[in-house]
Amino acid sequence: MDFDDTQEEAAWRAEVREFLERHREELGSRNDDVARARQATLYDAGFVGVTWPVEAGGRGGTPMQQAIIDQEMARLGLPGLINLIGIGMCGPTVIMHGSDDQKQRYLKRLLRADDLWCQLFSEPAAGSDLAGLRTRAVLGEDGNWRVDGQKVWTTLAHLSDYGILLTRTDPDVPKHRGLTMFVVDMRAPGVTVRPLRQMSGGADFNEVFFDDVVIPDAERLGDVGDGWRVALTTLMSERLSLGGGGTGIGARAETVARHVAEHLDGLSPDRQVLARQELGRAYVAVLGARYTGYRQLSKLSRGELPGPEASAGKLSGTRSARDLADLAVRVLGDDARVATSRDGSDTWQTLQAGLPGMAIAGGTDQVLRNIIGERVLGLPAEPRADKGVTFRESLG
Ligand SMILES: Cc1cc2nc3c(=O)[nH]c(=O)nc-3n(C[C@H](O)[C@H](O)[C@H](O)COP(=O)(O)OP(=O)(O)OC[C@H]3O[C@@H](n4cnc5c(N)ncnc54)[C@H](O)[C@@H]3O)c2cc1C
C-alpha cells in the first residue's frame, strides 16, 4: 500500500483543489433545482467522466485521477453528482456496446447532466438472481420491439430521461442466454414511474411499469440474446464506481467522535464508559474500511483493476458506517435529529435509516459473502438448481 501521491497525482490534486475551492459556493449548493447545472459546471471544467475516452466526451484519464476528484469533493463536503448512475453504469455500457449513433446522441449530454439516466435491472422476483428477470421484449414485424413488464428499486427513474433496460427476449434457452439490453426513452408512451417512499423519508427510487412500450431496434445495446454479457459490463462498472476509497466514511467517523464527545458529560458514568468503548470499536472498524479502500486505490494507482476482493471493501465499509450511525443515534438521543454530519446533508437519524439500503444495493451483504467464499477463498460453489434448464422450465 502506498499512501503518497506520485508527482503527477499531486499536480492533479492541486489543480482539482484550486478549481473546487474557487467554485465552492456554487458547487456546494444543495438545491435540487441546480443539480444539473452543478454537474455541467464540473463537466465544462474537465472534471466529469475523467476516465472516459476522449471520443466519448471524457478526457482519457486514469481511475486514480477520478478517485482524487472524489476525495477532494468529500474533503470540502460538496454534494455528489446527480447523474451518478449514468456516469458509473449506463454510460460505460453504451461506450462498450452502443452504436456510433447512440454514442453521438447520448454520451456528452449524459456527462453534462443535460439528460439523466437510470438502470432498469431489478424486478419484484429478480434482484440477487438478476438473470431470472421476466420483463419481456418481443420483436414485431415492423422491426420494433414491444416491451411488457415491471422493474423495481429503480433509483432516479422519476427524474430520468433515459434508462438501460434488461429484458427477456427468449424464454426457451437457459436463463442467462435469453436476455437483451436496450436504451429506453423514459418518456415513451406506456412507461409509468411510481416513486417508493423510504423509511428515511426520501423517495429516491421507483417502481417502473412497461405496457406495450415500443423500442426501435436501433436502441438495442449488444446482440440479441447477449444481454447478460452486456449487463456484466454495467455491474463491473458499478463495482468500480462504488469503490471510492472509504474517505467519506472516514470524515464521518471524525464528526461522530466529536459529537459523541460533546455529549459524554450528559451521560451517567457507566453509560460514559460504554459509549467510549463503543466509539473506540466503531472507529477502529472505520479505519479498517478506510485502509481497505486505500489498498484498492493503490491498485488503481498502479494501473490495475480491483478484483472480487473489492467485495470485502463494500462489506466492511457498509458495516462500519452502520455501527457509527447506530452509536451516534443512541448516544445523542433527541439531538440525533439535528446534529448533522460534516457535509451538512444528513442528520444522524436519516443516515441511520438510509444505511441498511447500502447493505442491499449493488449486491447484498450475503451475496458479496458468497463471492468472497467462492472467488477469493475458493470454497465450493452454491448448488444451482436451474443450471442447464431453460428459463421457461425453471418456472416449473
Ligand atoms: C438503495 C438502493 C438502490 C437501488 N437502485 C437500483 C437501481 O437503480 N436499479 C436496479 O435495477 N436495482 C436497484 N436496486 C435493487 C438492488 O439491486 C436489489 O435490491 C438487490 O440486488 C437485491 O435484490 P432483492 O431486493 O430482490 O432481494 P433478494 O435477491 O430477493 O434477496 C432477499 C434476501 O435473500 C438473500 N439472498 C438472495 N440470494 C442469496 C444467495 N444466493 N445466498 C445467500 N443469500 C441470498 C439476500 O441477501 C437478501 O437478504 C437498489 C436497491 C437499493 C437498496
mmCIF file of N, CA, C and O in Angstrom, residues 191-270:
data_model
loop_
_atom_site.group_PDB
_atom_site.id
_atom_site.type_symbol
_atom_site.label_atom_id
_atom_site.label_comp_id
_atom_site.label_asym_id
_atom_site.label_seq_id
_atom_site.Cartn_x
_atom_site.Cartn_y
_atom_site.Cartn_z
ATOM 1 N N VAL A 191 -44.716 3.923 -20.483
ATOM 2 C CA VAL A 191 -43.798 3.864 -19.326
ATOM 3 C C VAL A 191 -44.448 4.623 -18.175
ATOM 4 O O VAL A 191 -44.780 5.795 -18.309
ATOM 5 N N THR A 192 -44.660 3.927 -17.045
ATOM 6 C CA THR A 192 -45.237 4.580 -15.856
ATOM 7 C C THR A 192 -44.256 4.451 -14.703
ATOM 8 O O THR A 192 -43.794 3.341 -14.403
ATOM 9 N N VAL A 193 -43.948 5.585 -14.061
ATOM 10 C CA VAL A 193 -42.981 5.599 -12.954
ATOM 11 C C VAL A 193 -43.708 5.962 -11.667
ATOM 12 O O VAL A 193 -44.391 6.978 -11.607
ATOM 13 N N ARG A 194 -43.567 5.098 -10.642
ATOM 14 C CA ARG A 194 -44.202 5.397 -9.350
ATOM 15 C C ARG A 194 -43.148 5.407 -8.247
ATOM 16 O O ARG A 194 -42.556 4.371 -7.941
ATOM 17 N N PRO A 195 -42.900 6.581 -7.637
ATOM 18 C CA PRO A 195 -41.892 6.656 -6.565
ATOM 19 C C PRO A 195 -42.266 5.797 -5.359
ATOM 20 O O PRO A 195 -43.450 5.616 -5.063
ATOM 21 N N LEU A 196 -41.246 5.251 -4.678
ATOM 22 C CA LEU A 196 -41.450 4.478 -3.447
ATOM 23 C C LEU A 196 -40.916 5.295 -2.275
ATOM 24 O O LEU A 196 -39.805 5.820 -2.354
ATOM 25 N N ARG A 197 -41.682 5.394 -1.214
ATOM 26 C CA ARG A 197 -41.255 6.172 -0.040
ATOM 27 C C ARG A 197 -40.362 5.298 0.838
ATOM 28 O O ARG A 197 -40.705 4.163 1.147
ATOM 29 N N GLN A 198 -39.201 5.834 1.230
ATOM 30 C CA GLN A 198 -38.283 5.067 2.079
ATOM 31 C C GLN A 198 -38.460 5.439 3.546
ATOM 32 O O GLN A 198 -39.004 6.497 3.853
ATOM 33 N N MET A 199 -37.899 4.598 4.441
ATOM 34 C CA MET A 199 -38.068 4.900 5.875
ATOM 35 C C MET A 199 -37.276 6.137 6.276
ATOM 36 O O MET A 199 -37.563 6.760 7.288
ATOM 37 N N SER A 200 -36.291 6.541 5.454
ATOM 38 C CA SER A 200 -35.546 7.761 5.764
ATOM 39 C C SER A 200 -36.367 9.004 5.421
ATOM 40 O O SER A 200 -35.968 10.117 5.723
ATOM 41 N N GLY A 201 -37.523 8.823 4.759
ATOM 42 C CA GLY A 201 -38.359 9.959 4.383
ATOM 43 C C GLY A 201 -38.209 10.329 2.923
ATOM 44 O O GLY A 201 -39.083 10.947 2.337
ATOM 45 N N GLY A 202 -37.087 9.978 2.319
ATOM 46 C CA GLY A 202 -36.849 10.304 0.910
ATOM 47 C C GLY A 202 -37.636 9.394 -0.021
ATOM 48 O O GLY A 202 -38.299 8.442 0.420
ATOM 49 N N ALA A 203 -37.603 9.694 -1.303
ATOM 50 C CA ALA A 203 -38.228 8.820 -2.311
ATOM 51 C C ALA A 203 -37.300 8.826 -3.525
ATOM 52 O O ALA A 203 -37.584 9.450 -4.535
ATOM 53 N N ASP A 204 -36.168 8.128 -3.387
ATOM 54 C CA ASP A 204 -35.147 8.164 -4.439
ATOM 55 C C ASP A 204 -35.347 7.090 -5.478
ATOM 56 O O ASP A 204 -34.786 7.148 -6.556
ATOM 57 N N PHE A 205 -36.087 6.029 -5.106
ATOM 58 C CA PHE A 205 -36.265 5.002 -6.119
ATOM 59 C C PHE A 205 -37.731 4.670 -6.366
ATOM 60 O O PHE A 205 -38.614 5.123 -5.643
ATOM 61 N N ASN A 206 -37.951 3.864 -7.405
ATOM 62 C CA ASN A 206 -39.282 3.796 -8.010
ATOM 63 C C ASN A 206 -39.638 2.392 -8.489
ATOM 64 O O ASN A 206 -38.763 1.575 -8.755
ATOM 65 N N GLU A 207 -40.961 2.197 -8.675
ATOM 66 C CA GLU A 207 -41.438 1.086 -9.500
ATOM 67 C C GLU A 207 -41.613 1.644 -10.903
ATOM 68 O O GLU A 207 -42.086 2.773 -11.064
ATOM 69 N N VAL A 208 -41.271 0.851 -11.917
ATOM 70 C CA VAL A 208 -41.460 1.314 -13.295
ATOM 71 C C VAL A 208 -42.212 0.222 -14.059
ATOM 72 O O VAL A 208 -41.805 -0.943 -14.046
ATOM 73 N N PHE A 209 -43.319 0.624 -14.675
ATOM 74 C CA PHE A 209 -44.154 -0.341 -15.415
ATOM 75 C C PHE A 209 -44.012 -0.095 -16.912
ATOM 76 O O PHE A 209 -43.999 1.061 -17.361
ATOM 77 N N PHE A 210 -43.941 -1.182 -17.674
ATOM 78 C CA PHE A 210 -43.865 -1.093 -19.140
ATOM 79 C C PHE A 210 -45.088 -1.784 -19.720
ATOM 80 O O PHE A 210 -45.284 -2.982 -19.512
ATOM 81 N N ASP A 211 -45.918 -0.997 -20.409
ATOM 82 C CA ASP A 211 -47.125 -1.563 -21.033
ATOM 83 C C ASP A 211 -47.052 -1.334 -22.524
ATOM 84 O O ASP A 211 -47.287 -0.218 -22.991
ATOM 85 N N ASP A 212 -46.669 -2.372 -23.246
ATOM 86 C CA ASP A 212 -46.601 -2.300 -24.703
ATOM 87 C C ASP A 212 -45.752 -1.098 -25.163
ATOM 88 O O ASP A 212 -46.155 -0.340 -26.044
ATOM 89 N N VAL A 213 -44.597 -0.963 -24.546
ATOM 90 C CA VAL A 213 -43.693 0.148 -24.888
ATOM 91 C C VAL A 213 -42.897 -0.222 -26.144
ATOM 92 O O VAL A 213 -42.307 -1.304 -26.218
ATOM 93 N N VAL A 214 -42.897 0.683 -27.124
ATOM 94 C CA VAL A 214 -42.195 0.414 -28.384
ATOM 95 C C VAL A 214 -40.755 0.915 -28.282
ATOM 96 O O VAL A 214 -40.514 2.067 -27.914
ATOM 97 N N ILE A 215 -39.799 0.020 -28.588
ATOM 98 C CA ILE A 215 -38.383 0.417 -28.622
ATOM 99 C C ILE A 215 -37.824 0.048 -30.000
ATOM 100 O O ILE A 215 -37.859 -1.121 -30.394
ATOM 101 N N PRO A 216 -37.323 1.032 -30.749
ATOM 102 C CA PRO A 216 -36.739 0.719 -32.061
ATOM 103 C C PRO A 216 -35.518 -0.203 -31.909
ATOM 104 O O PRO A 216 -34.795 -0.108 -30.917
ATOM 105 N N ASP A 217 -35.311 -1.066 -32.894
ATOM 106 C CA ASP A 217 -34.181 -1.999 -32.812
ATOM 107 C C ASP A 217 -32.844 -1.254 -32.731
ATOM 108 O O ASP A 217 -31.878 -1.763 -32.163
ATOM 109 N N ALA A 218 -32.816 -0.023 -33.282
ATOM 110 C CA ALA A 218 -31.567 0.769 -33.233
ATOM 111 C C ALA A 218 -31.179 1.124 -31.802
ATOM 112 O O ALA A 218 -30.054 1.562 -31.547
ATOM 113 N N GLU A 219 -32.099 0.939 -30.832
ATOM 114 C CA GLU A 219 -31.780 1.245 -29.438
ATOM 115 C C GLU A 219 -31.302 0.021 -28.655
ATOM 116 O O GLU A 219 -31.160 0.062 -27.446
ATOM 117 N N ARG A 220 -31.073 -1.089 -29.377
ATOM 118 C CA ARG A 220 -30.533 -2.285 -28.729
ATOM 119 C C ARG A 220 -29.074 -2.035 -28.377
ATOM 120 O O ARG A 220 -28.337 -1.396 -29.129
ATOM 121 N N LEU A 221 -28.626 -2.564 -27.201
ATOM 122 C CA LEU A 221 -27.207 -2.487 -26.824
ATOM 123 C C LEU A 221 -26.648 -3.905 -26.880
ATOM 124 O O LEU A 221 -27.014 -4.752 -26.075
ATOM 125 N N GLY A 222 -25.790 -4.181 -27.841
ATOM 126 C CA GLY A 222 -25.259 -5.535 -27.990
ATOM 127 C C GLY A 222 -26.205 -6.397 -28.790
ATOM 128 O O GLY A 222 -27.277 -5.961 -29.227
ATOM 129 N N ASP A 223 -25.812 -7.669 -28.943
ATOM 130 C CA ASP A 223 -26.605 -8.584 -29.773
ATOM 131 C C ASP A 223 -27.856 -9.067 -29.038
ATOM 132 O O ASP A 223 -27.905 -9.067 -27.803
ATOM 133 N N VAL A 224 -28.814 -9.553 -29.837
ATOM 134 C CA VAL A 224 -29.997 -10.206 -29.261
ATOM 135 C C VAL A 224 -29.506 -11.470 -28.530
ATOM 136 O O VAL A 224 -28.716 -12.244 -29.083
ATOM 137 N N GLY A 225 -29.940 -11.645 -27.280
ATOM 138 C CA GLY A 225 -29.533 -12.826 -26.505
ATOM 139 C C GLY A 225 -28.211 -12.651 -25.774
ATOM 140 O O GLY A 225 -27.795 -13.528 -25.026
ATOM 141 N N ASP A 226 -27.558 -11.494 -25.963
ATOM 142 C CA ASP A 226 -26.251 -11.279 -25.341
ATOM 143 C C ASP A 226 -26.347 -10.318 -24.148
ATOM 144 O O ASP A 226 -25.355 -9.752 -23.707
ATOM 145 N N GLY A 227 -27.592 -10.114 -23.660
ATOM 146 C CA GLY A 227 -27.817 -9.108 -22.616
ATOM 147 C C GLY A 227 -27.079 -9.388 -21.320
ATOM 148 O O GLY A 227 -26.738 -8.456 -20.589
ATOM 149 N N TRP A 228 -26.848 -10.673 -21.000
ATOM 150 C CA TRP A 228 -26.155 -10.965 -19.737
ATOM 151 C C TRP A 228 -24.726 -10.432 -19.781
ATOM 152 O O TRP A 228 -24.247 -9.802 -18.837
ATOM 153 N N ARG A 229 -24.058 -10.640 -20.921
ATOM 154 C CA ARG A 229 -22.681 -10.150 -21.054
ATOM 155 C C ARG A 229 -22.670 -8.612 -20.998
ATOM 156 O O ARG A 229 -21.799 -8.010 -20.375
ATOM 157 N N VAL A 230 -23.665 -7.999 -21.619
ATOM 158 C CA VAL A 230 -23.759 -6.535 -21.584
ATOM 159 C C VAL A 230 -23.998 -6.077 -20.134
ATOM 160 O O VAL A 230 -23.365 -5.135 -19.650
ATOM 161 N N ALA A 231 -24.877 -6.794 -19.425
ATOM 162 C CA ALA A 231 -25.173 -6.419 -18.029
ATOM 163 C C ALA A 231 -23.938 -6.567 -17.145
ATOM 164 O O ALA A 231 -23.740 -5.791 -16.206
ATOM 165 N N LEU A 232 -23.091 -7.543 -17.464
ATOM 166 C CA LEU A 232 -21.877 -7.710 -16.654
ATOM 167 C C LEU A 232 -20.960 -6.490 -16.788
ATOM 168 O O LEU A 232 -20.286 -6.102 -15.834
ATOM 169 N N THR A 233 -20.963 -5.866 -17.973
ATOM 170 C CA THR A 233 -20.210 -4.608 -18.142
ATOM 171 C C THR A 233 -20.724 -3.564 -17.164
ATOM 172 O O THR A 233 -19.964 -2.865 -16.500
ATOM 173 N N THR A 234 -22.062 -3.481 -17.081
ATOM 174 C CA THR A 234 -22.674 -2.499 -16.187
ATOM 175 C C THR A 234 -22.297 -2.798 -14.735
ATOM 176 O O THR A 234 -21.921 -1.901 -13.981
ATOM 177 N N LEU A 235 -22.397 -4.090 -14.365
ATOM 178 C CA LEU A 235 -22.181 -4.442 -12.962
ATOM 179 C C LEU A 235 -20.711 -4.265 -12.578
ATOM 180 O O LEU A 235 -20.394 -3.852 -11.461
ATOM 181 N N MET A 236 -19.816 -4.554 -13.506
ATOM 182 C CA MET A 236 -18.383 -4.332 -13.259
ATOM 183 C C MET A 236 -18.119 -2.838 -13.063
ATOM 184 O O MET A 236 -17.387 -2.425 -12.157
ATOM 185 N N SER A 237 -18.762 -2.001 -13.892
ATOM 186 C CA SER A 237 -18.589 -0.555 -13.755
ATOM 187 C C SER A 237 -19.154 -0.080 -12.422
ATOM 188 O O SER A 237 -18.608 0.810 -11.780
ATOM 189 N N GLU A 238 -20.266 -0.720 -11.997
ATOM 190 C CA GLU A 238 -20.870 -0.356 -10.722
ATOM 191 C C GLU A 238 -19.892 -0.638 -9.579
ATOM 192 O O GLU A 238 -19.700 0.182 -8.691
ATOM 193 N N ARG A 239 -19.227 -1.803 -9.657
ATOM 194 C CA ARG A 239 -18.291 -2.148 -8.590
ATOM 195 C C ARG A 239 -17.155 -1.128 -8.529
ATOM 196 O O ARG A 239 -16.750 -0.692 -7.461
ATOM 197 N N LEU A 240 -16.691 -0.716 -9.711
ATOM 198 C CA LEU A 240 -15.614 0.274 -9.739
ATOM 199 C C LEU A 240 -16.088 1.609 -9.187
ATOM 200 O O LEU A 240 -15.380 2.273 -8.447
ATOM 201 N N SER A 241 -17.328 2.011 -9.560
ATOM 202 C CA SER A 241 -17.771 3.339 -9.130
ATOM 203 C C SER A 241 -18.147 3.341 -7.656
ATOM 204 O O SER A 241 -18.161 4.392 -7.015
ATOM 205 N N LEU A 242 -18.440 2.146 -7.066
ATOM 206 C CA LEU A 242 -18.745 2.106 -5.629
ATOM 207 C C LEU A 242 -17.472 2.084 -4.779
ATOM 208 O O LEU A 242 -17.510 2.371 -3.602
ATOM 209 N N GLY A 243 -16.341 1.700 -5.385
ATOM 210 C CA GLY A 243 -15.106 1.552 -4.608
ATOM 211 C C GLY A 243 -14.385 2.879 -4.432
ATOM 212 O O GLY A 243 -13.314 3.081 -4.942
ATOM 213 N N GLY A 244 -14.987 3.814 -3.724
ATOM 214 C CA GLY A 244 -14.464 5.181 -3.686
ATOM 215 C C GLY A 244 -13.361 5.462 -2.689
ATOM 216 O O GLY A 244 -12.990 6.604 -2.490
ATOM 217 N N GLY A 245 -12.847 4.436 -2.036
ATOM 218 C CA GLY A 245 -11.687 4.681 -1.182
ATOM 219 C C GLY A 245 -12.017 4.964 0.275
ATOM 220 O O GLY A 245 -11.128 5.235 1.067
ATOM 221 N N GLY A 246 -13.294 4.901 0.622
ATOM 222 C CA GLY A 246 -13.641 4.973 2.038
ATOM 223 C C GLY A 246 -13.434 6.331 2.691
ATOM 224 O O GLY A 246 -13.532 6.453 3.909
ATOM 225 N N THR A 247 -13.158 7.359 1.908
ATOM 226 C CA THR A 247 -12.840 8.644 2.526
ATOM 227 C C THR A 247 -14.077 9.291 3.144
ATOM 228 O O THR A 247 -13.967 9.962 4.160
ATOM 229 N N GLY A 248 -15.249 9.089 2.546
ATOM 230 C CA GLY A 248 -16.473 9.692 3.082
ATOM 231 C C GLY A 248 -16.750 9.183 4.480
ATOM 232 O O GLY A 248 -17.067 9.953 5.387
ATOM 233 N N ILE A 249 -16.595 7.887 4.676
ATOM 234 C CA ILE A 249 -16.853 7.305 5.994
ATOM 235 C C ILE A 249 -15.820 7.822 6.993
ATOM 236 O O ILE A 249 -16.140 8.115 8.133
ATOM 237 N N GLY A 250 -14.589 7.979 6.541
ATOM 238 C CA GLY A 250 -13.535 8.473 7.418
ATOM 239 C C GLY A 250 -13.894 9.847 7.964
ATOM 240 O O GLY A 250 -13.785 10.106 9.170
ATOM 241 N N ALA A 251 -14.370 10.725 7.071
ATOM 242 C CA ALA A 251 -14.730 12.080 7.510
ATOM 243 C C ALA A 251 -15.864 12.009 8.530
ATOM 244 O O ALA A 251 -15.873 12.736 9.524
ATOM 245 N N ARG A 252 -16.806 11.094 8.300
ATOM 246 C CA ARG A 252 -17.935 10.969 9.229
ATOM 247 C C ARG A 252 -17.478 10.458 10.583
ATOM 248 O O ARG A 252 -18.024 10.827 11.613
ATOM 249 N N ALA A 253 -16.473 9.561 10.578
ATOM 250 C CA ALA A 253 -16.010 8.996 11.842
ATOM 251 C C ALA A 253 -15.491 10.100 12.748
ATOM 252 O O ALA A 253 -15.754 10.110 13.954
ATOM 253 N N GLU A 254 -14.763 11.043 12.171
ATOM 254 C CA GLU A 254 -14.243 12.132 12.999
ATOM 255 C C GLU A 254 -15.381 13.006 13.527
ATOM 256 O O GLU A 254 -15.361 13.457 14.666
ATOM 257 N N THR A 255 -16.397 13.219 12.689
ATOM 258 C CA THR A 255 -17.524 14.052 13.127
ATOM 259 C C THR A 255 -18.288 13.369 14.258
ATOM 260 O O THR A 255 -18.658 14.015 15.244
ATOM 261 N N VAL A 256 -18.525 12.057 14.111
ATOM 262 C CA VAL A 256 -19.290 11.379 15.160
ATOM 263 C C VAL A 256 -18.483 11.370 16.444
ATOM 264 O O VAL A 256 -19.034 11.557 17.539
ATOM 265 N N ALA A 257 -17.175 11.221 16.348
ATOM 266 C CA ALA A 257 -16.349 11.220 17.556
ATOM 267 C C ALA A 257 -16.525 12.559 18.282
ATOM 268 O O ALA A 257 -16.694 12.603 19.503
ATOM 269 N N ARG A 258 -16.542 13.646 17.517
ATOM 270 C CA ARG A 258 -16.685 14.973 18.131
ATOM 271 C C ARG A 258 -18.071 15.114 18.775
ATOM 272 O O ARG A 258 -18.190 15.534 19.921
ATOM 273 N N HIS A 259 -19.100 14.715 18.010
ATOM 274 C CA HIS A 259 -20.454 14.855 18.547
ATOM 275 C C HIS A 259 -20.648 14.006 19.799
ATOM 276 O O HIS A 259 -21.241 14.454 20.777
ATOM 277 N N VAL A 260 -20.143 12.776 19.763
ATOM 278 C CA VAL A 260 -20.322 11.891 20.924
ATOM 279 C C VAL A 260 -19.544 12.460 22.116
ATOM 280 O O VAL A 260 -20.054 12.503 23.238
ATOM 281 N N ALA A 261 -18.315 12.942 21.840
ATOM 282 C CA ALA A 261 -17.505 13.501 22.938
ATOM 283 C C ALA A 261 -18.237 14.671 23.600
ATOM 284 O O ALA A 261 -18.244 14.801 24.822
ATOM 285 N N GLU A 262 -18.887 15.509 22.789
ATOM 286 C CA GLU A 262 -19.597 16.673 23.343
ATOM 287 C C GLU A 262 -20.750 16.238 24.250
ATOM 288 O O GLU A 262 -21.157 16.973 25.141
ATOM 289 N N HIS A 263 -21.294 15.049 23.983
ATOM 290 C CA HIS A 263 -22.460 14.603 24.757
ATOM 291 C C HIS A 263 -22.097 13.721 25.945
ATOM 292 O O HIS A 263 -22.972 13.371 26.731
ATOM 293 N N LEU A 264 -20.809 13.352 26.086
ATOM 294 C CA LEU A 264 -20.455 12.394 27.137
ATOM 295 C C LEU A 264 -20.797 12.921 28.535
ATOM 296 O O LEU A 264 -21.277 12.179 29.383
ATOM 297 N N ASP A 265 -20.583 14.221 28.747
ATOM 298 C CA ASP A 265 -20.812 14.785 30.084
ATOM 299 C C ASP A 265 -22.254 14.599 30.539
ATOM 300 O O ASP A 265 -22.537 14.508 31.735
ATOM 301 N N GLY A 266 -23.174 14.554 29.562
ATOM 302 C CA GLY A 266 -24.589 14.426 29.924
ATOM 303 C C GLY A 266 -24.983 12.993 30.263
ATOM 304 O O GLY A 266 -26.127 12.732 30.637
ATOM 305 N N LEU A 267 -24.061 12.047 30.116
ATOM 306 C CA LEU A 267 -24.403 10.636 30.360
ATOM 307 C C LEU A 267 -23.988 10.220 31.767
ATOM 308 O O LEU A 267 -23.081 10.798 32.360
ATOM 309 N N SER A 268 -24.666 9.176 32.302
ATOM 310 C CA SER A 268 -24.264 8.638 33.599
ATOM 311 C C SER A 268 -22.881 7.993 33.444
ATOM 312 O O SER A 268 -22.509 7.595 32.325
ATOM 313 N N PRO A 269 -22.106 7.887 34.564
ATOM 314 C CA PRO A 269 -20.725 7.368 34.446
ATOM 315 C C PRO A 269 -20.657 6.008 33.748
ATOM 316 O O PRO A 269 -19.783 5.782 32.918
ATOM 317 N N ASP A 270 -21.594 5.085 34.059
ATOM 318 C CA ASP A 270 -21.476 3.760 33.434
ATOM 319 C C ASP A 270 -21.788 3.833 31.932
ATOM 320 O O ASP A 270 -21.152 3.158 31.125
#
